[in-house]
PDB file of C-alpha atoms in Angstrom:
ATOM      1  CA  UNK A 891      19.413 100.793  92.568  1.00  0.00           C
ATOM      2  CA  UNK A 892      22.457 102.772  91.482  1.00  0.00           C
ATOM      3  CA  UNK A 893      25.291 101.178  89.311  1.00  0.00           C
ATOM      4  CA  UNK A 894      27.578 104.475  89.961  1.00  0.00           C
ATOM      5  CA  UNK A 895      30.490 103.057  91.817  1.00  0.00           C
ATOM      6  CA  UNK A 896      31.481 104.095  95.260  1.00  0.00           C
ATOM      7  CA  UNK A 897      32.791 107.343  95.674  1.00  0.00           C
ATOM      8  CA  UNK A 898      35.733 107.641  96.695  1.00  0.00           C
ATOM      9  CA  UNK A 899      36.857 107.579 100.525  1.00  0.00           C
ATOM     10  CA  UNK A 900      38.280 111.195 101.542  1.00  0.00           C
ATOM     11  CA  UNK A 901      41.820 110.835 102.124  1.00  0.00           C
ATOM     12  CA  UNK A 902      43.805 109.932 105.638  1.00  0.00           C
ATOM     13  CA  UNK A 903      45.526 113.222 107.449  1.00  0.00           C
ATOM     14  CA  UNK A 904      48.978 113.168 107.812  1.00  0.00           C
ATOM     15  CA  UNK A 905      48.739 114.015 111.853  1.00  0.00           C
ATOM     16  CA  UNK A 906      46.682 110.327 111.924  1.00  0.00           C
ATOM     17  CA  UNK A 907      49.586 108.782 110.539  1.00  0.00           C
ATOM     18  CA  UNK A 908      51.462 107.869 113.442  1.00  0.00           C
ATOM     19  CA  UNK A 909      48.245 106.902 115.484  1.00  0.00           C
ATOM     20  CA  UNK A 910      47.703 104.026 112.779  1.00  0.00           C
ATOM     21  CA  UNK A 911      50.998 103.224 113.135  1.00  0.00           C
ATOM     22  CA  UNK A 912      51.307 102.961 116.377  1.00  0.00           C
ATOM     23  CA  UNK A 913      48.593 100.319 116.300  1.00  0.00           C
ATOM     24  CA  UNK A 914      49.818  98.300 113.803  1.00  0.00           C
ATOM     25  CA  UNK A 915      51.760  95.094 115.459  1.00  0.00           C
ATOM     26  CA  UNK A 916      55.459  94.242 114.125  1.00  0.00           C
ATOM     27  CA  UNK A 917      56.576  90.572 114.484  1.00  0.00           C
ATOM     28  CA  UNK A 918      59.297  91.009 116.895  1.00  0.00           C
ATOM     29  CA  UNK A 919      62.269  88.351 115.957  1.00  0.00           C
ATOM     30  CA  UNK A 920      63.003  86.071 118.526  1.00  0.00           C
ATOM     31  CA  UNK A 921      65.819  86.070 121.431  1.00  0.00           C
ATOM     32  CA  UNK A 922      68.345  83.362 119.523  1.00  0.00           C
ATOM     33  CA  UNK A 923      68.249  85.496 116.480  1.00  0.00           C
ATOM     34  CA  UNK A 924      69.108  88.502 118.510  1.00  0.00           C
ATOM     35  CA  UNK A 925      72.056  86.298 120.013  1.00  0.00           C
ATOM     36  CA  UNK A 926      73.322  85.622 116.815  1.00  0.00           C
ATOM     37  CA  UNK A 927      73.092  88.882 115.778  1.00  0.00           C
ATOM     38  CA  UNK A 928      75.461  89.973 119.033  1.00  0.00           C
ATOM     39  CA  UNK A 929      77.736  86.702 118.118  1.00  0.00           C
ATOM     40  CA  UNK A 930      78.167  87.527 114.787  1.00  0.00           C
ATOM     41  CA  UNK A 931      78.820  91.408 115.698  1.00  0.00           C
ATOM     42  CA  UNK A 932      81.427  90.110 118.180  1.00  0.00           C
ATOM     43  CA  UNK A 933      83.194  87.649 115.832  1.00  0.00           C
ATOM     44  CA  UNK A 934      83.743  90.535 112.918  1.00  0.00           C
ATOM     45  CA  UNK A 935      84.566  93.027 116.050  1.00  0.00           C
ATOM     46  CA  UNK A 936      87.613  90.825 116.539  1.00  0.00           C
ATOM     47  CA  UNK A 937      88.207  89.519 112.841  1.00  0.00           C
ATOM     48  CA  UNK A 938      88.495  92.369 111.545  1.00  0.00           C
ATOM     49  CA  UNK A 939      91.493  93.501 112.035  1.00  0.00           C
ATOM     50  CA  UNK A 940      93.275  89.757 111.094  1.00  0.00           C
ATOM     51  CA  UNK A 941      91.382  90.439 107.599  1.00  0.00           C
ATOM     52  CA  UNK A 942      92.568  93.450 107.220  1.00  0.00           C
ATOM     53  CA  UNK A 943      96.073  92.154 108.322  1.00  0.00           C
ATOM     54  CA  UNK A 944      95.646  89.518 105.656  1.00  0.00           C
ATOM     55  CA  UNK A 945      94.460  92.187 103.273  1.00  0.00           C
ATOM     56  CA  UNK A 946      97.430  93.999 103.203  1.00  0.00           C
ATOM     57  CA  UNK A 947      99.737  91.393 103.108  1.00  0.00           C
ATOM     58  CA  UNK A 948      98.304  91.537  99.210  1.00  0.00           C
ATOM     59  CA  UNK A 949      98.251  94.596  98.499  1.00  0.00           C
ATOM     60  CA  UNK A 950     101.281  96.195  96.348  1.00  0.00           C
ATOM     61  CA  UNK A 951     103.029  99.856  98.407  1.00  0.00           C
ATOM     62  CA  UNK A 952     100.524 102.358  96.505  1.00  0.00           C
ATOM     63  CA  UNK A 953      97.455 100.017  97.538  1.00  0.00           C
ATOM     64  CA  UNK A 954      98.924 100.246 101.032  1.00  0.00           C
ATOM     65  CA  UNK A 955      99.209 104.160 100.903  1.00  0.00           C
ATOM     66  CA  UNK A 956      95.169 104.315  99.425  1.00  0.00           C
ATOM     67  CA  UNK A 957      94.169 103.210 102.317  1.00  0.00           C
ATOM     68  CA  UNK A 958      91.597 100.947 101.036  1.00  0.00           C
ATOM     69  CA  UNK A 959      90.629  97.720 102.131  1.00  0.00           C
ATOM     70  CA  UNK A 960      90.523  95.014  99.635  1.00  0.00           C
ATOM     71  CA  UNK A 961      93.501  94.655  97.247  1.00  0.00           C
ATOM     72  CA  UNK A 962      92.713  95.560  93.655  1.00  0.00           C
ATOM     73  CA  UNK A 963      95.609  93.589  91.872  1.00  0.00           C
ATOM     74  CA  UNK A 964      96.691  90.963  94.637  1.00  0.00           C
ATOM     75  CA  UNK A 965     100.186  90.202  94.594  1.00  0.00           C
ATOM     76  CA  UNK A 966     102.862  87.246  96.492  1.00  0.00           C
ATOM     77  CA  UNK A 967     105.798  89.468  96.347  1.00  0.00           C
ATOM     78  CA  UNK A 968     105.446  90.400  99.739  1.00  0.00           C
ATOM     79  CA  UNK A 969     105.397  86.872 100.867  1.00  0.00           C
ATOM     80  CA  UNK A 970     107.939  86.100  98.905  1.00  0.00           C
ATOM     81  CA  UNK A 971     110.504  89.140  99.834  1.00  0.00           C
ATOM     82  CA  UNK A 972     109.628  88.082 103.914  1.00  0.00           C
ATOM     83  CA  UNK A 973     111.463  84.840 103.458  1.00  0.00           C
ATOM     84  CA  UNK A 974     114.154  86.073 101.602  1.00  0.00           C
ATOM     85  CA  UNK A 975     115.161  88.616 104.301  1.00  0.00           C
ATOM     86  CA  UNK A 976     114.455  87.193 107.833  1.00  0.00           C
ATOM     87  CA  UNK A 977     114.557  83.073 108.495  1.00  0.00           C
ATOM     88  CA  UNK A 978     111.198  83.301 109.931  1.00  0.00           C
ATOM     89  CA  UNK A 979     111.489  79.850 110.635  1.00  0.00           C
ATOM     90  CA  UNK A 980     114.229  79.965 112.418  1.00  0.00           C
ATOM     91  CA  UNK A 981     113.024  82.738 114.789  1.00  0.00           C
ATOM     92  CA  UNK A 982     109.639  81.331 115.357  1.00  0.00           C
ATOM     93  CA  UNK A 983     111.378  78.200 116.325  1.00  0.00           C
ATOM     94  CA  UNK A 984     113.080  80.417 118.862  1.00  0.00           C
ATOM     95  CA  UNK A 985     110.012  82.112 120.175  1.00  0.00           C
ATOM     96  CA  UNK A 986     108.532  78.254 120.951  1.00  0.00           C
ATOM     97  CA  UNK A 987     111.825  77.476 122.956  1.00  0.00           C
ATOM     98  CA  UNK A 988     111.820  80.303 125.041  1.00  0.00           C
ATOM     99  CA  UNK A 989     107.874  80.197 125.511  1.00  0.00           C
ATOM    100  CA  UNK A 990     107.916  76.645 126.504  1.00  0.00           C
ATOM    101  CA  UNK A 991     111.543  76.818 128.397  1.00  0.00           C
ATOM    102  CA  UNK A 992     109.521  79.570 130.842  1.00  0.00           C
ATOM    103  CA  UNK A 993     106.656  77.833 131.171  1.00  0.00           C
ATOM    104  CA  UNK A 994     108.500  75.154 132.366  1.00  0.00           C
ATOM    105  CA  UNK A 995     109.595  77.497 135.120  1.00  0.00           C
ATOM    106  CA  UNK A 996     106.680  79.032 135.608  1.00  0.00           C
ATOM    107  CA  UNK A 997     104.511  76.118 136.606  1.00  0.00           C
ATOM    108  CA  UNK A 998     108.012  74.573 138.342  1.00  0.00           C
ATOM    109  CA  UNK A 999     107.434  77.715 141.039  1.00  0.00           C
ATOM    110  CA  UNK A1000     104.121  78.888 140.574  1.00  0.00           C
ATOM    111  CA  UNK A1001     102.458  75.476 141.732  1.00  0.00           C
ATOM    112  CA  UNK A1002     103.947  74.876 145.017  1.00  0.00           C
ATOM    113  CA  UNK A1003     103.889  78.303 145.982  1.00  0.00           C
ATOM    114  CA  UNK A1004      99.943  78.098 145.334  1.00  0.00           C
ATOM    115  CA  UNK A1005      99.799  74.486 147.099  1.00  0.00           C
ATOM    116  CA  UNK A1006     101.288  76.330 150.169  1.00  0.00           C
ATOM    117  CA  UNK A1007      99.506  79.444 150.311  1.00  0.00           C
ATOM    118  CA  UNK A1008      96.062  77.585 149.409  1.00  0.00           C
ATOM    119  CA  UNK A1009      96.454  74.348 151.132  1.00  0.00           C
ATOM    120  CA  UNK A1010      98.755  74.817 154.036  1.00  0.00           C
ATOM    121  CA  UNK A1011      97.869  78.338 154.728  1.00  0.00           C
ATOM    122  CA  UNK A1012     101.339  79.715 154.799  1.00  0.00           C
ATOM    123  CA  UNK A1013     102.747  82.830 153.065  1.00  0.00           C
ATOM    124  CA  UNK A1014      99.259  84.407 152.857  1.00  0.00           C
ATOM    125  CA  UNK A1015     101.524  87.692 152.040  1.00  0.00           C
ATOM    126  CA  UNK A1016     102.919  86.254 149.274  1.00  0.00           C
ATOM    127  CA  UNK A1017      99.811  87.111 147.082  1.00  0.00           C
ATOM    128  CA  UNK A1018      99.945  90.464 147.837  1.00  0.00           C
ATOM    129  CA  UNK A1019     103.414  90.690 146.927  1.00  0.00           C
ATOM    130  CA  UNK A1020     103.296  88.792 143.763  1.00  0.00           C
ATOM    131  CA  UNK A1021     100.730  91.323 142.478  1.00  0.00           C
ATOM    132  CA  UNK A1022     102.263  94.012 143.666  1.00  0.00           C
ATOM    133  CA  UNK A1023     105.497  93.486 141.240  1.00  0.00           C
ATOM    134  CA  UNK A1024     103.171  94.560 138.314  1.00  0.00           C
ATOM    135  CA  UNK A1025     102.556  98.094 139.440  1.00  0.00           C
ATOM    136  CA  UNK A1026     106.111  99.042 138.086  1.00  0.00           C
ATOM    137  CA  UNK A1027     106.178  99.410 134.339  1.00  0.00           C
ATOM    138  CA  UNK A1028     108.942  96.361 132.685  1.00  0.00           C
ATOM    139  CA  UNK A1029     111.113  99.203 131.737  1.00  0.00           C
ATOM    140  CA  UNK A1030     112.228  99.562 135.288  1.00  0.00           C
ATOM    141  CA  UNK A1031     113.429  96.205 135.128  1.00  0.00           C
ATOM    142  CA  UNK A1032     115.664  95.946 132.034  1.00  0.00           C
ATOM    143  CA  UNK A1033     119.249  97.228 133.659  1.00  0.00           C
ATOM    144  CA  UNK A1034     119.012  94.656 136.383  1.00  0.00           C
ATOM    145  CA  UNK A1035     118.319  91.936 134.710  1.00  0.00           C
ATOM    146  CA  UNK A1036     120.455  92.451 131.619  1.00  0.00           C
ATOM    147  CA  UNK A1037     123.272  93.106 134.164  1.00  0.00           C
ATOM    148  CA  UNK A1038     122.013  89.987 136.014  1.00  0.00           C
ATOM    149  CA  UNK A1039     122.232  87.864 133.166  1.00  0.00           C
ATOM    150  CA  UNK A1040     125.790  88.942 131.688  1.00  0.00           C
ATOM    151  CA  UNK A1041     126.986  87.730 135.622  1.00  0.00           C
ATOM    152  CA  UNK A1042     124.866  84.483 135.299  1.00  0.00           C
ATOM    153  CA  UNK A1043     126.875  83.937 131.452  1.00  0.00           C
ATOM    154  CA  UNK A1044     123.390  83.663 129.790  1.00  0.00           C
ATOM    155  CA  UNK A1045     123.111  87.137 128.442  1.00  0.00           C
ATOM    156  CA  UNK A1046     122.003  86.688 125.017  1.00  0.00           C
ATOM    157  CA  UNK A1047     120.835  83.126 125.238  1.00  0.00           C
ATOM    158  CA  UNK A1048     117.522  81.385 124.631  1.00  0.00           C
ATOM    159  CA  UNK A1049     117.862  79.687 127.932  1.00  0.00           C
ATOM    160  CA  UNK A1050     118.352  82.920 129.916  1.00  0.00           C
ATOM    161  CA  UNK A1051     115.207  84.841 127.485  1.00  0.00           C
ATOM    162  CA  UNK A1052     113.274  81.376 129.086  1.00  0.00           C
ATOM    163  CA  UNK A1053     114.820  82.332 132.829  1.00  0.00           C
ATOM    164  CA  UNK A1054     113.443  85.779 132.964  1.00  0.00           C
ATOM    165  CA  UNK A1055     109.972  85.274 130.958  1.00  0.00           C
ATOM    166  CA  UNK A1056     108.939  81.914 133.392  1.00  0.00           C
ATOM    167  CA  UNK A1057     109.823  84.468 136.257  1.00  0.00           C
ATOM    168  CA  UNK A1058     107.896  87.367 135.234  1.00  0.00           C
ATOM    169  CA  UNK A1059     104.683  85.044 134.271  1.00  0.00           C
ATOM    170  CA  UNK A1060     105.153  83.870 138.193  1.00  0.00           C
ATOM    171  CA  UNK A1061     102.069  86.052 139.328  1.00  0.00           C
ATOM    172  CA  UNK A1062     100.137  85.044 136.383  1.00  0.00           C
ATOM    173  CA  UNK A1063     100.247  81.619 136.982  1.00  0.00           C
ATOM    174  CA  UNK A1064      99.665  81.944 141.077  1.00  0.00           C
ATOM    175  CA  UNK A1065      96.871  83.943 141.056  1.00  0.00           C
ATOM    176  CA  UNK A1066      94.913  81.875 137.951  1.00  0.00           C
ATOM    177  CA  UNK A1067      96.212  78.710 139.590  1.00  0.00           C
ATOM    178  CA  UNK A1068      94.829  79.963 142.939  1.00  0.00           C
ATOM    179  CA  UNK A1069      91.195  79.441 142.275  1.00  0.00           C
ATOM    180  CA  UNK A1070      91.925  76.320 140.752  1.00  0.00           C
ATOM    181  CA  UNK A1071      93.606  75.021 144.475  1.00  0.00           C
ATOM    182  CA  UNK A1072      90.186  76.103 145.899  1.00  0.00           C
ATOM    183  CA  UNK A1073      88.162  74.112 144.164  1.00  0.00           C
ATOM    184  CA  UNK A1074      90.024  70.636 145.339  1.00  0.00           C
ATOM    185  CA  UNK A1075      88.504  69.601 148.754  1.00  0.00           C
ATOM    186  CA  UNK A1076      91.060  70.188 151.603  1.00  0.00           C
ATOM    187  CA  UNK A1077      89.333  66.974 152.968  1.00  0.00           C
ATOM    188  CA  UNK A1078      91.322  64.978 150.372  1.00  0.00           C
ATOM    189  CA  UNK A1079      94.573  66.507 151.849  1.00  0.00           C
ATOM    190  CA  UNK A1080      93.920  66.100 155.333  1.00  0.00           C
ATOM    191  CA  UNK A1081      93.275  62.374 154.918  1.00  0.00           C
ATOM    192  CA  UNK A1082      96.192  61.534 153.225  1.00  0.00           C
ATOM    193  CA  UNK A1083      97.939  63.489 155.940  1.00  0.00           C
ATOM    194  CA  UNK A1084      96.357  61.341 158.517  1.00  0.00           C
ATOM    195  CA  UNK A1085      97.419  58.514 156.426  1.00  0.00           C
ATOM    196  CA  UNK A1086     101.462  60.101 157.181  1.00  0.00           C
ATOM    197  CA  UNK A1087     101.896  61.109 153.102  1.00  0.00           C
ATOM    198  CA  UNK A1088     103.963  63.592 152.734  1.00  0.00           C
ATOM    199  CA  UNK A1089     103.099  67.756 151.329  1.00  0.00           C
ATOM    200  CA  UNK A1090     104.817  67.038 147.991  1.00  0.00           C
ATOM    201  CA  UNK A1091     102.911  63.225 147.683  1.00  0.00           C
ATOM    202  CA  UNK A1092     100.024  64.618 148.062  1.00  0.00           C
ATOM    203  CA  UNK A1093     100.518  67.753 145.879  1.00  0.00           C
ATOM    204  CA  UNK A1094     101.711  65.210 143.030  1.00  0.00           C
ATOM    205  CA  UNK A1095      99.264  61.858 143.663  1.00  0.00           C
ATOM    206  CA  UNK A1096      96.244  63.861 144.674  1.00  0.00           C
ATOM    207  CA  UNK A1097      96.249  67.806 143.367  1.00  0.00           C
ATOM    208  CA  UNK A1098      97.875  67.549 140.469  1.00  0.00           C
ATOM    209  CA  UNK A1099      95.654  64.744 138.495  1.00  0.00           C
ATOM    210  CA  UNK A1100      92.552  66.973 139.696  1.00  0.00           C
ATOM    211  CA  UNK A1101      94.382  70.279 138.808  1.00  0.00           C
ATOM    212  CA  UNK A1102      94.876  68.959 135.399  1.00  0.00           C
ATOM    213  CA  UNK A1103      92.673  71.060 133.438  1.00  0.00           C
ATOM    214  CA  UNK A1104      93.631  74.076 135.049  1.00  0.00           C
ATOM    215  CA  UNK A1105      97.422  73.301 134.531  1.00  0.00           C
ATOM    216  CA  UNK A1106      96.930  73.744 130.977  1.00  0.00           C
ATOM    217  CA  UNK A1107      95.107  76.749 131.031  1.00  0.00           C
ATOM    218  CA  UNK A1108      97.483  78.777 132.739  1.00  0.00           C
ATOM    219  CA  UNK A1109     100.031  76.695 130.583  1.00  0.00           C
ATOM    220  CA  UNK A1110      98.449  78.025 127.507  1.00  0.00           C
ATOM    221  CA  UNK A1111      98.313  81.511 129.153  1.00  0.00           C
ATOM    222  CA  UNK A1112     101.901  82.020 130.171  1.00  0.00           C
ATOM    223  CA  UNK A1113     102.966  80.409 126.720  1.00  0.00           C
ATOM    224  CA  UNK A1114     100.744  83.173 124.725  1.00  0.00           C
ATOM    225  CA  UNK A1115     102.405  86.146 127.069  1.00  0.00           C
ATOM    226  CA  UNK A1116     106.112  84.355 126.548  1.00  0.00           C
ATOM    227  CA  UNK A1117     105.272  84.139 122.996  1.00  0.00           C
ATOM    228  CA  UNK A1118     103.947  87.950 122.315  1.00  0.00           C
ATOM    229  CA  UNK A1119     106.772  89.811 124.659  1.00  0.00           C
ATOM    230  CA  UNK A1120     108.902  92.039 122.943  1.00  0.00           C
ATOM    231  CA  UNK A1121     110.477  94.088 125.708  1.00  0.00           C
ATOM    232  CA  UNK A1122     113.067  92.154 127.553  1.00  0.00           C
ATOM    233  CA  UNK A1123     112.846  89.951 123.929  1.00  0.00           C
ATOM    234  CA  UNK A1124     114.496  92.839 122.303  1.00  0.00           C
ATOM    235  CA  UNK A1125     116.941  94.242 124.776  1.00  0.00           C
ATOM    236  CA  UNK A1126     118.342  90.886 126.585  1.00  0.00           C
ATOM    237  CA  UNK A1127     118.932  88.918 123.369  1.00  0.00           C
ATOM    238  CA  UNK A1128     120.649  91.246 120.522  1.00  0.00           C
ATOM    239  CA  UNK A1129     121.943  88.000 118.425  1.00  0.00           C
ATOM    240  CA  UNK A1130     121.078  87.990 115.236  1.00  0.00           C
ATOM    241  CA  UNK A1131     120.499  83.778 115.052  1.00  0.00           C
ATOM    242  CA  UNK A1132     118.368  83.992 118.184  1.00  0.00           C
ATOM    243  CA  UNK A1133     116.082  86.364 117.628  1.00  0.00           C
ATOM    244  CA  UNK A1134     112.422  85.926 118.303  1.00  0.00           C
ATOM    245  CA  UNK A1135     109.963  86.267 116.073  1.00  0.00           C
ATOM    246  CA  UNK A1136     108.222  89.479 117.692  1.00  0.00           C
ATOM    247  CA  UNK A1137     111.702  91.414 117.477  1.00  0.00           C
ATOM    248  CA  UNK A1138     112.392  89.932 113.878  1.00  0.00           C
ATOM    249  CA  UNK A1139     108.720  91.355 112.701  1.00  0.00           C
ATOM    250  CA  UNK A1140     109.876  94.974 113.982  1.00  0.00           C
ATOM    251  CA  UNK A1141     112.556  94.765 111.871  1.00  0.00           C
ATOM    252  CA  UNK A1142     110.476  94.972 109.024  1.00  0.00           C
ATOM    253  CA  UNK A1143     109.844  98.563 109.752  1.00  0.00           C
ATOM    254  CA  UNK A1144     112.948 100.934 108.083  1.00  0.00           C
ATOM    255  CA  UNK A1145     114.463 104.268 109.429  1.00  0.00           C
ATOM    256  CA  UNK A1146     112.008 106.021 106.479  1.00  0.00           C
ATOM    257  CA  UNK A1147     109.622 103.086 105.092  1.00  0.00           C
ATOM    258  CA  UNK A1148     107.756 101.173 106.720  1.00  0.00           C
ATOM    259  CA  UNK A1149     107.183  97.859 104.596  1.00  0.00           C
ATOM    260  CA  UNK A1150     103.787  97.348 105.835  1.00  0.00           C
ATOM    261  CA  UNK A1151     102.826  94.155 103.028  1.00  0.00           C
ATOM    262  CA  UNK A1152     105.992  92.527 104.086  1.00  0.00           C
ATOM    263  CA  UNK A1153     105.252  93.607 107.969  1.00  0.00           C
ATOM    264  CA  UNK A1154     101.519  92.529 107.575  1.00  0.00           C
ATOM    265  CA  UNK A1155     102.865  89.145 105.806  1.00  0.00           C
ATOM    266  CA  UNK A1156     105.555  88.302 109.124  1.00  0.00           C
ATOM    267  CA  UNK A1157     102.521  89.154 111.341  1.00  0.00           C
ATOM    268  CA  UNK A1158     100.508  86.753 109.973  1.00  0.00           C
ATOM    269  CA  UNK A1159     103.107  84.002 110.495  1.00  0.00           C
ATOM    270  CA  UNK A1160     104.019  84.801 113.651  1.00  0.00           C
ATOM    271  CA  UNK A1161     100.461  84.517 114.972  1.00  0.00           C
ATOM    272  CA  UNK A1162      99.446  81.167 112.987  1.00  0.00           C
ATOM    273  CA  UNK A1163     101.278  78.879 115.514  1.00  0.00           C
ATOM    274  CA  UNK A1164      99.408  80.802 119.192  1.00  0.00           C
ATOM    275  CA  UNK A1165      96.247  80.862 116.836  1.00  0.00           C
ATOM    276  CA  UNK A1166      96.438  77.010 116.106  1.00  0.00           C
ATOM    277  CA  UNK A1167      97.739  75.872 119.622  1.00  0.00           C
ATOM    278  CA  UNK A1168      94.948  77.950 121.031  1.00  0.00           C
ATOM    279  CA  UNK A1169      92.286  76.364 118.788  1.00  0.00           C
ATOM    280  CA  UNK A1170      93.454  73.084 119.764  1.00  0.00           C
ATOM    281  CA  UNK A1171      93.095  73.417 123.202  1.00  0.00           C
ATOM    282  CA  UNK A1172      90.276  75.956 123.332  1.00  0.00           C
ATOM    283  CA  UNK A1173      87.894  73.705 124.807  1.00  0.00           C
ATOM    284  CA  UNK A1174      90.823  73.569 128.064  1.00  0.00           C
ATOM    285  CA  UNK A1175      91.558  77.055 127.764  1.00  0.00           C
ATOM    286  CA  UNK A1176      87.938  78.615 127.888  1.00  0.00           C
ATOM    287  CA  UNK A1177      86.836  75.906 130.382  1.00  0.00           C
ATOM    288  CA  UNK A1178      89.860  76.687 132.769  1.00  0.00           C
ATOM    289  CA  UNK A1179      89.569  80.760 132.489  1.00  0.00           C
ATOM    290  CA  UNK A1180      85.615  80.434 133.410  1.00  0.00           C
ATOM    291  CA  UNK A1181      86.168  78.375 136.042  1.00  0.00           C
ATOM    292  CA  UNK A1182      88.833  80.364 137.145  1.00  0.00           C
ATOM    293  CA  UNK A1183      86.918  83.390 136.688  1.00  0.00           C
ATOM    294  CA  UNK A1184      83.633  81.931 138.594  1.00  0.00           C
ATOM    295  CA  UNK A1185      85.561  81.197 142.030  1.00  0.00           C
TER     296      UNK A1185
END
């Protein structure tokens, strides 16, 4: 009996490498982790630049120039300097008026046109020719309705802004609303009908409480594009006191420097009030733009 110990095994080729390999079995992670790996890859997709926004609004001018991300001596002078030269209160007060003023409209024309169209089958062009008003650019637009408005007396007014912003968000609102309309049984119409109620009882008794959820959708919609236009914001309304708050923010930007910490800091109150009015009603808005989208 030998005591020697075992001599050693001769050692494992490089080309047998991947065959071994290959054989071995690696614990694959399961499907919810790789849905919260997409989720959370999603949610810093579209964070990332509102950090970054916030970032800056930190940083000092040379930090800015650097380029880099995270502020190395964080500063408030920026926040500081934004209320001292615009009322931002003032203008995002302004902004809300004019947002809610044309949503107002919007929904005042968008709703019976759909009722009609949907329900009574009339105007079936009028969809066509709704959409096709966005295949010219806004520009095209601007010497009409400035011209338009200075006849009317409400050239550089909130309430005229309001006027033209409900009437561009007109196809918006009819063709999200129009799936909505679908959904409601035209049963429920035709009885009440039979019953000798009129189109605009039944549109308010029986459409309208079941069209609830998508009236605030499209509410929410046309008050977030009211709220972020700039265009007709900038050219129809050149008062100082009525500016909104999407005009005031590019003023921020100089005929040689662009402030970006004092720009980043106006950004980031312009967008708090859409951000928190849109996580109020998110459970409305995403439920309404699915269902929308499903039909």
């Amino acid at each position: 009996m030998s005591y020697l110990p075992n001599p050693p095994t001769s050692p494992l080729p490089l080309w047998h490498l991947p065959l071994r390999l290959h054989k071995l079995r690696f614990p694959m992670p399961p499907l919810r982790a790789w849905l919260w790996a997409a989720m959370a890859a999603v949610l810093v997709f579209f964070m990332l630049p509102i950090a970054f926004l916030a970032a800056t609004s930190f940083k000092t001018r040379d930090e800015v120039l650097s380029g880099q991300f995270l502020p190395l001596h964080p500063t408030l002078a920026n926040w500081s300097k934004v209320f001292e030269i615009a009322p931002l209160h003032l203008h995002l007060l302004n902004s809300l008026a004019v947002a809610v003023l044309s949503v107002a409209i919007t929904l005042a024309i968008a709703v019976p046109a759909v009722y009609a169209v949907v329900k009574l089958q009339r105007g079936r062009w009028l969809a066509g020719a709704l959409l096709s008003s966005y295949v010219a650019p806004p520009v095209v637009a601007l010497l009409p309705l400035f011209f338009l408005l200075r006849w009317l007396g409400l050239n550089n007014s909130l309430v005229g802004l309001g006027l033209v912003h409900g009437l561009v968000n007109v196809p918006v609102a009819f063709w999200l609303l129009r799936s909505f309309f679908k959904q409601i049984p035209l049963a429920l119409d035709e009885a009440a009908w039979l019953d000798g109620v009129g189109y605009w009882k039944t549109l308010w008794r029986i459409n309208l409480p079941l069209l609830w959820p998508g009236l605030v959708s499209t509410a929410l919609v046309c008050l977030i594009l009211s709220y972020n236009e700039f265009l007709l914001a900038s050219v129809l309304n050149s008062r100082p006191d009525l500016r909104s708050i999407t005009v005031a923010i590019s003023l921020f930007q100089g005929e040689r420097i662009v402030n970006f910490g004092q720009m980043a800091a106006a950004s980031l109150v312009g967008i708090a009030p859409v951000y928190l009015l849109a996580l109020a009603f998110q459970k409305n808005l995403i439920g309404g733009l699915s269902a929308s989208a499903g039909r």
